[in-house]
Short mmCIF file of C-alpha atoms in Angstrom, two decimals:
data_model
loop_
_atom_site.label_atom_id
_atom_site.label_comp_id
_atom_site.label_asym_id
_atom_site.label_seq_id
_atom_site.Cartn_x
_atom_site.Cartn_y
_atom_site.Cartn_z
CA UNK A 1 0.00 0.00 0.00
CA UNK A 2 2.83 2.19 0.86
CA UNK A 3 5.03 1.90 -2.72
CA UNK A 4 1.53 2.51 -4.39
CA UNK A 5 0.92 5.83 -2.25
CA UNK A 6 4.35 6.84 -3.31
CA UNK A 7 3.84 5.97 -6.59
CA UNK A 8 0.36 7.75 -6.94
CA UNK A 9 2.06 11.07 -5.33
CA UNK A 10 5.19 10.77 -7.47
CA UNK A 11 2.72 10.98 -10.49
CA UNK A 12 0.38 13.41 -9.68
CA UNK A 13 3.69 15.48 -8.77
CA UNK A 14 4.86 14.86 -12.13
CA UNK A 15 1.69 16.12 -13.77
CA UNK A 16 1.44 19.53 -11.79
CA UNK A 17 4.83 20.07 -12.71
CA UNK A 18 4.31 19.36 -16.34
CA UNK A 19 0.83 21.41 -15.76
CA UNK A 20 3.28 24.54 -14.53
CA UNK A 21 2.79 24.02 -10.98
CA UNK A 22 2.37 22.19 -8.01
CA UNK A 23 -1.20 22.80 -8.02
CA UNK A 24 -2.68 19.55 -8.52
CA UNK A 25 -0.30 18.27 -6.17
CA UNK A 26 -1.89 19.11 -3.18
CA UNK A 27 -0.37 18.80 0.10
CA UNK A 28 -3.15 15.82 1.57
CA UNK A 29 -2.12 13.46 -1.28
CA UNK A 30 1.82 14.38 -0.89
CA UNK A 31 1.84 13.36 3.22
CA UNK A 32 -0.80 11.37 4.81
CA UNK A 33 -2.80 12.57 7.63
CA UNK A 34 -0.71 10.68 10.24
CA UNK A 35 2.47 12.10 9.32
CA UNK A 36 0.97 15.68 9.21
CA UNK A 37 -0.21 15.21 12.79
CA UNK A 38 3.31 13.87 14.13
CA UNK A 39 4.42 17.00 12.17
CA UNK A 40 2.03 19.64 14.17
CA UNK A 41 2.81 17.64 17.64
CA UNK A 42 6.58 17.79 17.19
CA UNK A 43 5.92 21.45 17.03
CA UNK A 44 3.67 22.12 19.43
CA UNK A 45 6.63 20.06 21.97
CA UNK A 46 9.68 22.19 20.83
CA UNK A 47 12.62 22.33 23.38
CA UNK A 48 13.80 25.83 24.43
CA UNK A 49 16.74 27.49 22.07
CA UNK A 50 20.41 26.20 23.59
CA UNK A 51 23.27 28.48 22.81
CA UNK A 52 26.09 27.89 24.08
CA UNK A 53 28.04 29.09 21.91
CA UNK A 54 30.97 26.65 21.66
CA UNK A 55 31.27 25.92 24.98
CA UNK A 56 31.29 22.46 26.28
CA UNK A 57 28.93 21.21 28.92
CA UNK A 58 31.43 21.48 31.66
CA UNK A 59 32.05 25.06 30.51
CA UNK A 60 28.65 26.02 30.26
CA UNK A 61 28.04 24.63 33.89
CA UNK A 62 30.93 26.92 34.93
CA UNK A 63 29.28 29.76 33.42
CA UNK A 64 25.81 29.14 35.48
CA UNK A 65 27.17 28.56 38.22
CA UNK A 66 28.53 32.06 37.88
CA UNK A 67 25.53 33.60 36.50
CA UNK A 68 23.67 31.77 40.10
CA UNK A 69 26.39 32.97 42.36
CA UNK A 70 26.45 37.06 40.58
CA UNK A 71 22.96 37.46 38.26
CA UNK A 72 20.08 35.19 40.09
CA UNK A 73 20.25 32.21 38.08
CA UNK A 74 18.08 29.70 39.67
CA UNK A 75 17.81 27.45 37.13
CA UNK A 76 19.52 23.72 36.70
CA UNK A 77 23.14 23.85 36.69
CA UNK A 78 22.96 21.35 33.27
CA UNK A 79 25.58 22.57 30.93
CA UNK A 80 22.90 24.12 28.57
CA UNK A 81 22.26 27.30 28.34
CA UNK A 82 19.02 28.08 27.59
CA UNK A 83 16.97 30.98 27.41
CA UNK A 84 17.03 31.45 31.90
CA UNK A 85 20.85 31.51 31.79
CA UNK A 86 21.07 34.27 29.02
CA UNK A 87 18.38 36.45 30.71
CA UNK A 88 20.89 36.19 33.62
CA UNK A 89 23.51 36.94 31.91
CA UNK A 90 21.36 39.92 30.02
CA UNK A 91 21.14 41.53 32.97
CA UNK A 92 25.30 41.47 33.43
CA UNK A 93 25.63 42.43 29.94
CA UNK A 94 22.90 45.58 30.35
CA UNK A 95 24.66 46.95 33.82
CA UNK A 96 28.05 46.75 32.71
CA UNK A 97 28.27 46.21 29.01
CA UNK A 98 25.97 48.30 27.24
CA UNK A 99 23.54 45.75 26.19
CA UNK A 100 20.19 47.74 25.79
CA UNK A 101 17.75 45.37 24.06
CA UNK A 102 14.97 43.04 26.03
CA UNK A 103 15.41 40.97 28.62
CA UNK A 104 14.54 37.91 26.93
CA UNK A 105 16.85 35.44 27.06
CA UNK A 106 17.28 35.38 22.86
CA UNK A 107 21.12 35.81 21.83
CA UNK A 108 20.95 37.99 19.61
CA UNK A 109 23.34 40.55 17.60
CA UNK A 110 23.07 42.50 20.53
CA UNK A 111 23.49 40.51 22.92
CA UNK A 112 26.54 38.83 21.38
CA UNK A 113 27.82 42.36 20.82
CA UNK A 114 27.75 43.00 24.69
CA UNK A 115 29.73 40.24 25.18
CA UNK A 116 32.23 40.07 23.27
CA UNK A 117 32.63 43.70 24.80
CA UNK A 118 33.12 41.89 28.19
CA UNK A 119 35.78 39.72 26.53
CA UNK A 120 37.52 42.36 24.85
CA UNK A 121 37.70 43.98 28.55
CA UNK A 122 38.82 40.91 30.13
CA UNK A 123 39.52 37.64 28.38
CA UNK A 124 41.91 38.35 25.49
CA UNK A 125 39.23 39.03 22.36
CA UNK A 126 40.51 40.87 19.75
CA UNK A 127 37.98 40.77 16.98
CA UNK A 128 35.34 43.09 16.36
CA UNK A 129 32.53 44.14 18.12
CA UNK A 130 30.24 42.91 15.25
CA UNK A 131 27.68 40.53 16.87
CA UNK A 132 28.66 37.48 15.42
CA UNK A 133 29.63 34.29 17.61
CA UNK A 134 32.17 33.48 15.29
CA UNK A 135 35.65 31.15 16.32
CA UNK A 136 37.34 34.51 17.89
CA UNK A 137 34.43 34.95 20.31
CA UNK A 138 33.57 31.57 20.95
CA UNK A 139 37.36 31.18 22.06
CA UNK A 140 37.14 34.25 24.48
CA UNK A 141 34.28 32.49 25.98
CA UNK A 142 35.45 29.54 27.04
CA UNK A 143 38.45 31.35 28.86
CA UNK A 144 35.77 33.28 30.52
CA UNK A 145 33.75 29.77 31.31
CA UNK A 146 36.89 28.46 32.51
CA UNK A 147 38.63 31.41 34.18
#
């Protein structure tokens, strides 16, 4: 049953294309209702962003155990820092390193432009202050995590 469904989409594909469009290819005969479904629930059950931004778990850990002992962290000391950890650390960056966007735990440009500010102060980064996490910054960072 399941070579025949593929084989009825892969035709009715064919034809839409040949028609000038995916038009007659519509999306309930190219994925079956079950698969759709599994689709919407993996969705709706999305894990919170991690960024953390090279470091390894170990590292990270160091880093929230920081952000619990200077910036009210409360959350799990896991080695993944998720959105609680950067609002932490968003409020560091915002007193001291003139981060001046939300609170909202989303590592953005500005947010990685605050701190690579902090690493240019204190951990040996040299790049620019461009808001990209690239190898430079990344490196900084883990001799902050592990400082």
């Amino acid at each position: 049953m399941r070579a025949l469904t593929k084989a009825l989409v892969s035709v009715t594909t064919a034809v839409g294309i040949a028609a000038g469009g995916l038009a007659t290819a519509s999306t309930a005969m190219a994925a079956p209702a079950q698969t759709q479904q599994q689709a919407a629930s993996a969705e709706a059950v999305a894990p919170l962003a991690v960024v953390n931004l090279g470091l390894s778990r170990a590292e990270a850990r160091n880093v929230q155990r920081w952000l619990a002992e200077h910036w009210n962290y409360n959350g799990s000391i896991d080695g993944y820092l998720g959105t609680n950890s950067w609002k932490a650390f968003q409020r560091c960056l915002a007193k001291y390193w003139g981060y001046n966007d939300a609170i909202d735990g989303v590592v953005g440009p500005n947010t990685v432009k605050a701190l690579q500010r902090l690493l240019r102060a204190h951990w040996d980064y040299n790049g620019a202050i461009d808001g990209i996490a690239g190898s430079g910054t990344q490196a900084a960072f883990a001799r902050f995590a592990n400082g």
